[in-house]
GROMACS .gro file of C-alpha atoms in nm:
model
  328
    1UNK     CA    1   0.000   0.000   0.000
    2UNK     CA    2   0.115   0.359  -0.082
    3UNK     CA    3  -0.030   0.641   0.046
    4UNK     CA    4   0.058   1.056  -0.003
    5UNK     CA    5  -0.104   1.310   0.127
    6UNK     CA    6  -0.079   1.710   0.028
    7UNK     CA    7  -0.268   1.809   0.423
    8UNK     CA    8  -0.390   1.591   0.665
    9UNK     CA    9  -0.731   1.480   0.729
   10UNK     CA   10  -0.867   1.344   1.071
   11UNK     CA   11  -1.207   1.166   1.143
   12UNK     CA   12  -1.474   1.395   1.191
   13UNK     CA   13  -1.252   1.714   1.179
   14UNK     CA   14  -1.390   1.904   0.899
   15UNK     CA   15  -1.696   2.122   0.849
   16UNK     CA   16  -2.003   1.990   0.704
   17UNK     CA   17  -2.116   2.130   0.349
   18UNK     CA   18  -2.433   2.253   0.460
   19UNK     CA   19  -2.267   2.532   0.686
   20UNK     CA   20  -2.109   2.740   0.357
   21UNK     CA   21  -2.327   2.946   0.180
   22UNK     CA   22  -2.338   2.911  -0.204
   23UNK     CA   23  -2.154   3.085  -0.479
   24UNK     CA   24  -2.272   3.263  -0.730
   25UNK     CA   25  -2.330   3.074  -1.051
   26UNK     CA   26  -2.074   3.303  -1.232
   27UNK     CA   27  -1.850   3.225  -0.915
   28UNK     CA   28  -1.899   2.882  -0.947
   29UNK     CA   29  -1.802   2.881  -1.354
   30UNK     CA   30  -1.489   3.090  -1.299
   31UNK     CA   31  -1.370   2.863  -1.040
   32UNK     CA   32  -1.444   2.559  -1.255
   33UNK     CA   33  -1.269   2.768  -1.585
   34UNK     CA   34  -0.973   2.816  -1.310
   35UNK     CA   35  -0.931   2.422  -1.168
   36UNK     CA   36  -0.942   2.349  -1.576
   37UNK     CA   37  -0.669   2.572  -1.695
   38UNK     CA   38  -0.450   2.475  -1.395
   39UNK     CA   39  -0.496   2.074  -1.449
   40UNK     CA   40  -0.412   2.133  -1.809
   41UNK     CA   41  -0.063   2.280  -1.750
   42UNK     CA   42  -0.002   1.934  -1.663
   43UNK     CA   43  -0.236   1.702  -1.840
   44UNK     CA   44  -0.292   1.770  -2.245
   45UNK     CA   45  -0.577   1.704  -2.454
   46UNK     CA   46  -0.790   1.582  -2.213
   47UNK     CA   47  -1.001   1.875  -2.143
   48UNK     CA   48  -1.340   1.679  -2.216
   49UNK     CA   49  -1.237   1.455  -1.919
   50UNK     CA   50  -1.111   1.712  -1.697
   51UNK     CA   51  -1.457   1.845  -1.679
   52UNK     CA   52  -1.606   1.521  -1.649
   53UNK     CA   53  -1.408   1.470  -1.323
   54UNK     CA   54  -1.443   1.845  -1.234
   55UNK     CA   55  -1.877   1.806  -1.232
   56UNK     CA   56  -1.832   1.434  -1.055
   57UNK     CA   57  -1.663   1.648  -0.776
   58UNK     CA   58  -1.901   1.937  -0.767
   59UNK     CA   59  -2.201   1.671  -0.782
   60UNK     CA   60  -2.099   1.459  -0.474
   61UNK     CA   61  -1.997   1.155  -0.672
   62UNK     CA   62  -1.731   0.983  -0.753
   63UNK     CA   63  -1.552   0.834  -1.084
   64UNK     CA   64  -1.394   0.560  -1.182
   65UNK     CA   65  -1.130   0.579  -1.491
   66UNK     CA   66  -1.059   0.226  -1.657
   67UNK     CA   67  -0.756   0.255  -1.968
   68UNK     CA   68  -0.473   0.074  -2.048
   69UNK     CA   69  -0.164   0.162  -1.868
   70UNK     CA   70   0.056   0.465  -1.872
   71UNK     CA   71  -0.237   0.689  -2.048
   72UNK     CA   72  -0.236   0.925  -1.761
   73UNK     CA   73  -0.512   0.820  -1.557
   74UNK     CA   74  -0.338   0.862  -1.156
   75UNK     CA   75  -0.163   1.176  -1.313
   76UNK     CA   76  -0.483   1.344  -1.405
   77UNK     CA   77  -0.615   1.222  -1.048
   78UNK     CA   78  -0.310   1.362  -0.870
   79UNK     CA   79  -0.347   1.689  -1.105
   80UNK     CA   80  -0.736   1.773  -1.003
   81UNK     CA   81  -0.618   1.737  -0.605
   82UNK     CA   82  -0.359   1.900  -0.603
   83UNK     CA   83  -0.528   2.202  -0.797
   84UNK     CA   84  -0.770   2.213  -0.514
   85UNK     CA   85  -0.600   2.266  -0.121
   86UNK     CA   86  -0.722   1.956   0.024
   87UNK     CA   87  -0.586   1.661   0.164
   88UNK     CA   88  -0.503   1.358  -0.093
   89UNK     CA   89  -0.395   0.998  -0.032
   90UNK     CA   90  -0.309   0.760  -0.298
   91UNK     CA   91  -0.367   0.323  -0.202
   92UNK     CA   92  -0.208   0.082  -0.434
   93UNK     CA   93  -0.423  -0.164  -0.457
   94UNK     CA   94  -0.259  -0.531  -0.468
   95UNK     CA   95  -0.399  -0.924  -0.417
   96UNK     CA   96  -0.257  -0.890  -0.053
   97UNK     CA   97  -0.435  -0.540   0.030
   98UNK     CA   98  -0.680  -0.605   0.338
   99UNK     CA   99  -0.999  -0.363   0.457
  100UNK     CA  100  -0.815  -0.232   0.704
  101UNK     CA  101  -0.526  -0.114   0.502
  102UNK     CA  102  -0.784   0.136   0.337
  103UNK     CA  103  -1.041   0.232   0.622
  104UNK     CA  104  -0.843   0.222   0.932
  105UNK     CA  105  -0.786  -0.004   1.281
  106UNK     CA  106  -0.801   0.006   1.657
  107UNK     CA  107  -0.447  -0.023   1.794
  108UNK     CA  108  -0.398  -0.073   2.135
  109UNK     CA  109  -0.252   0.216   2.322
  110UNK     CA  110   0.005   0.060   2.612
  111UNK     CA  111   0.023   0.391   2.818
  112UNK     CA  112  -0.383   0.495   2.832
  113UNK     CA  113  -0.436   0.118   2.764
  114UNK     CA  114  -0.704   0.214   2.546
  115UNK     CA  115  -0.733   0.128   2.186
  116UNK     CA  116  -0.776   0.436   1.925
  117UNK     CA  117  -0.837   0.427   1.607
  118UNK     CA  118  -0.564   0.522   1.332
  119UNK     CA  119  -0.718   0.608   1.022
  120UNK     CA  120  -0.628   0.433   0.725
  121UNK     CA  121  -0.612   0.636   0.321
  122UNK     CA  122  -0.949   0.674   0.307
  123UNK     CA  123  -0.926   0.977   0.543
  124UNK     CA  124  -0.871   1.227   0.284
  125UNK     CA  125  -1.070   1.491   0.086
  126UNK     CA  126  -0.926   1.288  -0.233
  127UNK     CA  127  -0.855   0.927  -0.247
  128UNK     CA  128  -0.703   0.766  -0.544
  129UNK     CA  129  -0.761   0.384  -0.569
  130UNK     CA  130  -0.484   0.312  -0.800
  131UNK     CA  131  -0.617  -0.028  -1.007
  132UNK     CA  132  -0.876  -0.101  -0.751
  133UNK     CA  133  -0.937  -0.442  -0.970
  134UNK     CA  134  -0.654  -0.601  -0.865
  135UNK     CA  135  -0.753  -0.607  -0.469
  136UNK     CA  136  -1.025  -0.901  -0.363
  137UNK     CA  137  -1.385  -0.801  -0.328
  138UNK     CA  138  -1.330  -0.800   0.058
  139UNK     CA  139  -1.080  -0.552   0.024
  140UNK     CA  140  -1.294  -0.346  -0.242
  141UNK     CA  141  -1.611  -0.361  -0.030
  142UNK     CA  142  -1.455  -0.108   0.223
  143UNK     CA  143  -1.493   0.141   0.013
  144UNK     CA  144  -1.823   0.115  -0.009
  145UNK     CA  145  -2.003   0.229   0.289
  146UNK     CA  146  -1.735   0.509   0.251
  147UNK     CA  147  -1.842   0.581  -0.092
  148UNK     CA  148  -2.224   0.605   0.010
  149UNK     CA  149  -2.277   0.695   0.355
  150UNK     CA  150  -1.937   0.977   0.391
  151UNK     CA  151  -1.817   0.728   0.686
  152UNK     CA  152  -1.651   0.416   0.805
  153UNK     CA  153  -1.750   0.192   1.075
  154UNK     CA  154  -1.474  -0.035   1.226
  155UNK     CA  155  -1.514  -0.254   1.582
  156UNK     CA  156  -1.856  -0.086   1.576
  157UNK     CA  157  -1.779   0.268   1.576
  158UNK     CA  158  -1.865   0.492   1.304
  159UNK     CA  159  -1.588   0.750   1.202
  160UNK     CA  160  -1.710   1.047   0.941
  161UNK     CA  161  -1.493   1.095   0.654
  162UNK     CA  162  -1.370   1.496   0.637
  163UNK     CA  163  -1.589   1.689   0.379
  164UNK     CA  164  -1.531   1.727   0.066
  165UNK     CA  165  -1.461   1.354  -0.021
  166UNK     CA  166  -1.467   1.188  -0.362
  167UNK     CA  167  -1.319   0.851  -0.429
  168UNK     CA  168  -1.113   0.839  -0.777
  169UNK     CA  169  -1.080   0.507  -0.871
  170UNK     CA  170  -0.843   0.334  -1.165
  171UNK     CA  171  -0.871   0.017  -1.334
  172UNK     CA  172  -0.627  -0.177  -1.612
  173UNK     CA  173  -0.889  -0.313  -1.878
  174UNK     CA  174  -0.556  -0.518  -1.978
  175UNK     CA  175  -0.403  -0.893  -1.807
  176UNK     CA  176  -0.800  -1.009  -1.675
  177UNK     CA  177  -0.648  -1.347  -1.543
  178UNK     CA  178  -0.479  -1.128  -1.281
  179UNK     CA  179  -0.760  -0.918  -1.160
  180UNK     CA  180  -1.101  -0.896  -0.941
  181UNK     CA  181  -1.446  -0.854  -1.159
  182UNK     CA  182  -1.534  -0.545  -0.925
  183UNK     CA  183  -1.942  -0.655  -0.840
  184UNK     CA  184  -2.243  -0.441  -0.985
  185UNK     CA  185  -2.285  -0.291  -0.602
  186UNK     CA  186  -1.961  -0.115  -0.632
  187UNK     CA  187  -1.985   0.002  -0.979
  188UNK     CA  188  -2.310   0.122  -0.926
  189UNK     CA  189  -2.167   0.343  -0.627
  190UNK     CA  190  -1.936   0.562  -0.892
  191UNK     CA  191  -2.125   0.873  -1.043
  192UNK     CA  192  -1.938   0.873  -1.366
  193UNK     CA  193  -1.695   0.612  -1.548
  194UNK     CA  194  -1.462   0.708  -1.788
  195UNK     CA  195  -1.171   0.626  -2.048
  196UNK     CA  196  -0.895   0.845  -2.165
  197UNK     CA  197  -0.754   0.704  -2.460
  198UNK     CA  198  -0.446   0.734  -2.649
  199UNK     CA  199  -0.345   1.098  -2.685
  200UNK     CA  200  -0.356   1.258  -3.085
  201UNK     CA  201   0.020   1.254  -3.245
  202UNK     CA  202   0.034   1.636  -3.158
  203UNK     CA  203  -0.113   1.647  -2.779
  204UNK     CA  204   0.171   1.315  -2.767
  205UNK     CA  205   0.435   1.590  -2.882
  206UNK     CA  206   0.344   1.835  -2.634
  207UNK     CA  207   0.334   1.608  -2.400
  208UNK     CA  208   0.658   1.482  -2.413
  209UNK     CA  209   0.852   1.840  -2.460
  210UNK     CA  210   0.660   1.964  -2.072
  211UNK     CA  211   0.781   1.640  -1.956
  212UNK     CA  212   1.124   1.639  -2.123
  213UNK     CA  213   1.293   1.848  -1.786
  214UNK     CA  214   1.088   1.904  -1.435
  215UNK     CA  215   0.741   1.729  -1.444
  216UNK     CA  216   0.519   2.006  -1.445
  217UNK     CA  217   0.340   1.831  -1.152
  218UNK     CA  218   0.587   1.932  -0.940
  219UNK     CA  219   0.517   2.271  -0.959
  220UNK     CA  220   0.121   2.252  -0.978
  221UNK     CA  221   0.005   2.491  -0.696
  222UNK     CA  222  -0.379   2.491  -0.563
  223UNK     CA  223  -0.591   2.778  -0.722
  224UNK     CA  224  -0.890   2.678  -0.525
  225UNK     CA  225  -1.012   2.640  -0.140
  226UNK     CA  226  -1.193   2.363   0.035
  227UNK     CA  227  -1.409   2.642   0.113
  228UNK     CA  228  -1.472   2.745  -0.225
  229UNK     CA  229  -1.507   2.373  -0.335
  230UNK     CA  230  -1.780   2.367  -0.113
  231UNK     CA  231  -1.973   2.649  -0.173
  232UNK     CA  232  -1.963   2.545  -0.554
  233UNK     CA  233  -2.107   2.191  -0.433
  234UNK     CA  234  -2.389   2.437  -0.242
  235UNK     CA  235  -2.420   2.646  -0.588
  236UNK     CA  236  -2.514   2.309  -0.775
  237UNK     CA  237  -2.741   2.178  -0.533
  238UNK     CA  238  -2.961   2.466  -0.592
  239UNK     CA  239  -2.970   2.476  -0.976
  240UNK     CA  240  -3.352   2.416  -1.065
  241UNK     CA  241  -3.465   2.085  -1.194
  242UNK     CA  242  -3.803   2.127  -1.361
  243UNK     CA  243  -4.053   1.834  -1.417
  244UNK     CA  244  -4.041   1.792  -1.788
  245UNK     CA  245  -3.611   1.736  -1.729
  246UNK     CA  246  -3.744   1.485  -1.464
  247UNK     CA  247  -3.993   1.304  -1.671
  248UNK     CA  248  -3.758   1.266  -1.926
  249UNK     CA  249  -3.467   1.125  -1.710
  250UNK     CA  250  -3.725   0.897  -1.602
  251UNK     CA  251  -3.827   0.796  -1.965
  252UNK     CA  252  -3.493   0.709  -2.061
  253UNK     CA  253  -3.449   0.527  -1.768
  254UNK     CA  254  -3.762   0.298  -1.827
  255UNK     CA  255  -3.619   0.272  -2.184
  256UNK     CA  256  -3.291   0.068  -2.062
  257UNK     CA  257  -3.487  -0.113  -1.813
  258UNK     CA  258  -3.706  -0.282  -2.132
  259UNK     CA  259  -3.389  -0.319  -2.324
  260UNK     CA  260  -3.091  -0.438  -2.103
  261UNK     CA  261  -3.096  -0.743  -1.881
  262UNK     CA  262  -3.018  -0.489  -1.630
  263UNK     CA  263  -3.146  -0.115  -1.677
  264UNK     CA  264  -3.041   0.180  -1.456
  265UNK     CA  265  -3.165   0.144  -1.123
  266UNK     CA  266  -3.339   0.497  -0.919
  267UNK     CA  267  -2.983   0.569  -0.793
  268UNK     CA  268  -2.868   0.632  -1.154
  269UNK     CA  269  -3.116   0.866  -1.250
  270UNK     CA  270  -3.016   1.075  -0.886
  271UNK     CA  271  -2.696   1.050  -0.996
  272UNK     CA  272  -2.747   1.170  -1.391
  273UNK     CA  273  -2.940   1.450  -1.200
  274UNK     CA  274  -2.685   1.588  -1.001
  275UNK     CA  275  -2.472   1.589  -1.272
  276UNK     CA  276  -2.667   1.789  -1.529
  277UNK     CA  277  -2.719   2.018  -1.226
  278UNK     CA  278  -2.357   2.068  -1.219
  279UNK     CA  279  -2.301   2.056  -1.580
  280UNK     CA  280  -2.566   2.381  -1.560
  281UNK     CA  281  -2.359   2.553  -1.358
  282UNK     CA  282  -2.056   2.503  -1.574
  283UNK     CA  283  -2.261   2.644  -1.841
  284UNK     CA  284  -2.351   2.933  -1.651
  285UNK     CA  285  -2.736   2.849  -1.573
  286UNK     CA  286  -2.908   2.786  -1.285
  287UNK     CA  287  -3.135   2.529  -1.415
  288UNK     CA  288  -3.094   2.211  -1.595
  289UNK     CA  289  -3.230   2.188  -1.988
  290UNK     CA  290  -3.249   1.896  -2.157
  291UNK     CA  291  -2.914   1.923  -2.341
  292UNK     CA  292  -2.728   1.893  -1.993
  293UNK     CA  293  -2.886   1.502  -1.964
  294UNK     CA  294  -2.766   1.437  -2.293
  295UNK     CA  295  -2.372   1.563  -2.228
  296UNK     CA  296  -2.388   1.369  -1.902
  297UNK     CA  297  -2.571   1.037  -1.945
  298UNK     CA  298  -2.328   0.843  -2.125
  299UNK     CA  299  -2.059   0.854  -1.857
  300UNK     CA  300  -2.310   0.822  -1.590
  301UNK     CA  301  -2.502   0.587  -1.733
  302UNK     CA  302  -2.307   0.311  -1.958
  303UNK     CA  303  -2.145   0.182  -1.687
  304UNK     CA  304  -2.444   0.061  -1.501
  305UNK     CA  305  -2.614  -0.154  -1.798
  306UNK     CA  306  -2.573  -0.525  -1.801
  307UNK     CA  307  -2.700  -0.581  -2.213
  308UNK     CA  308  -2.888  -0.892  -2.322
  309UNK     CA  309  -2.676  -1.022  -2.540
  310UNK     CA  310  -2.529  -0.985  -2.876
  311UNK     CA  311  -2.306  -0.684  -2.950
  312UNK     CA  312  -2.482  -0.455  -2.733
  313UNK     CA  313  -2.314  -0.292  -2.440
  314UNK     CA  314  -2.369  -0.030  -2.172
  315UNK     CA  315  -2.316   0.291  -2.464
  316UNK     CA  316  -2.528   0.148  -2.750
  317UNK     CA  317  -2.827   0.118  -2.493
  318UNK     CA  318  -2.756   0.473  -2.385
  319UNK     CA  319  -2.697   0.579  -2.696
  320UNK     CA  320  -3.075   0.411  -2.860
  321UNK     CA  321  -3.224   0.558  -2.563
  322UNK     CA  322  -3.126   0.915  -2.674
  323UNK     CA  323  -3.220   0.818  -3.015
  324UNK     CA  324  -3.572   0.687  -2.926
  325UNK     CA  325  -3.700   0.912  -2.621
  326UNK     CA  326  -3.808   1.225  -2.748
  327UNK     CA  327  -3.771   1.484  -2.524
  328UNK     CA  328  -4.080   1.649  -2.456
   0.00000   0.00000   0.00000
């Protein structure tokens, strides 16, 4: 296990977000526009995804980034944290990893003789899973009451994780012999999934002249507050949802349910939701049009579709839905 950390984070030290007032949505934008322009000093051609992860943040979720190796996925992780002032730990996930290596444990304390609890990585604002496939479900089921609930119980006590937190997963889609299927329950529990790609011939070239001396990394500095982070996540929650974007998110919905062995379940359409309300404020609205669903859904939704057969998979159902369900 490997862990790093920019600040520290302790259980149940931070604020909740309900005590910061909102932003402004033109606040909100320009602070989104600001995260952007610093992550791309060191990642290139990746601005598409950059936002993706930027409106998983702002929306309360979390992502999960499956590639091929070396594509950049933990540096673009490590680049979004370190843009924002908050605490970041990185876990290496490996065969031998155990739950307790991620969430925490009670050590026994000779002089008090008391235990207390010393928390494990998953005490952090930002947590990178680095290839969280190739730890056994055991291991990857910690994360899930920490993905869903904010907290971590362990001997029977429940520790809250500091606020903001947002889990940001990697996977190899490469060597399958040697990794963990990570279950439905889990994958439904990340907001967005995504994949990188290889870079264009000319964002490749760029890359490798900012890399060719210093990383660029290395002198990343934050341009945004935990503060501000969370009065953005206040700004989104506000952004108006009106019925017809509802109906329609639930239309689509019932679409992949009739077409999909396995359709998206009421926690995906909360979840497409939240981000369109974020992907509003990006935009510079404060409510949600129809347009927002369709820029969001296929990262929310794709990875939450088990087809029926044939050559159908997660996209091509999302991707019929759009097709079929007018929006009305």
């Amino acid at each position: 296990m490997e862990t790093d950390a920019s600040s520290e984070a302790t259980p149940d030290s931070a604020p909740s977000a309900d005590q910061y007032e909102p932003l402004s949505i033109d606040a909100a934008a320009e602070l989104v526009d600001r995260i952007t322009e610093n992550v791309e000093r060191v990642i290139v051609g990746q601005h598409d995804a950059i936002e993706h992860i930027i409106v998983a943040f702002l929306a309360r979720g979390h992502l999960l980034l499956e590639d091929v190796p070396g594509v950049g996925k933990t540096m673009l992780a490590r680049s979004i944290a370190t843009s924002i002032d908050c605490s970041f730990k990185r876990v290496q996930f490996t065969p031998d990893l155990l739950p307790s290596d991620v969430t925490g444990v009670n050590v026994f304390n000779q002089k008090t003789r008391e235990f207390e609890f010393q928390p494990g990585p998953v005490f952090a604002n930002v947590v990178l899973g680095d290839e969280i496939n190739r730890a056994p479900p055991k291991t990857q089921a910690a994360l899930l009451e920490a993905m869903e609930e904010e907290q971590v119980t362990v001997d029977g006590d429940t520790h809250r994780l500091p606020s903001p937190f947002t889990v940001i997963a990697t996977q190899n889609d490469v060597e399958p012999n040697r990794t963990y299927e990570l279950p439905m329950a889990e994958i439904d529990r990340f907001m967005k999934k995504l994949r990188l790609g290889y870079p264009t011939e000319a964002d490749e070239t760029e890359l490798l002249g900012r890399v060719a001396g210093d990383h660029p990394i290395e002198s990343l500095d934050p341009v945004a507050s935990v503060p501000e982070v969370q009065r953005a996540r206040r700004t989104v929650i506000t952004v108006d949802v009106r019925e017809p974007v509802r109906s329609y998110v639930t239309r689509l919905a019932s679409f992949t349910r009739d077409h999909a062995q396995l359709g998206v379940s009421p926690r995906g359409g909360i979840a497409l939701v939240r981000a369109a309300q974020a992907r509003a404020v990006l935009e510079g609205r404060d409510y949600v049009v129809p347009d927002d669903i369709q820029t969001e859904i296929v990262t929310v939704w794709s990875h939450r579709i088990r087809p029926g057969g044939g050559d159908d998979d997660g996209t091509s159902v999302v991707e019929r839905a759009l097709d079929t369900v007018p929006v009305e």
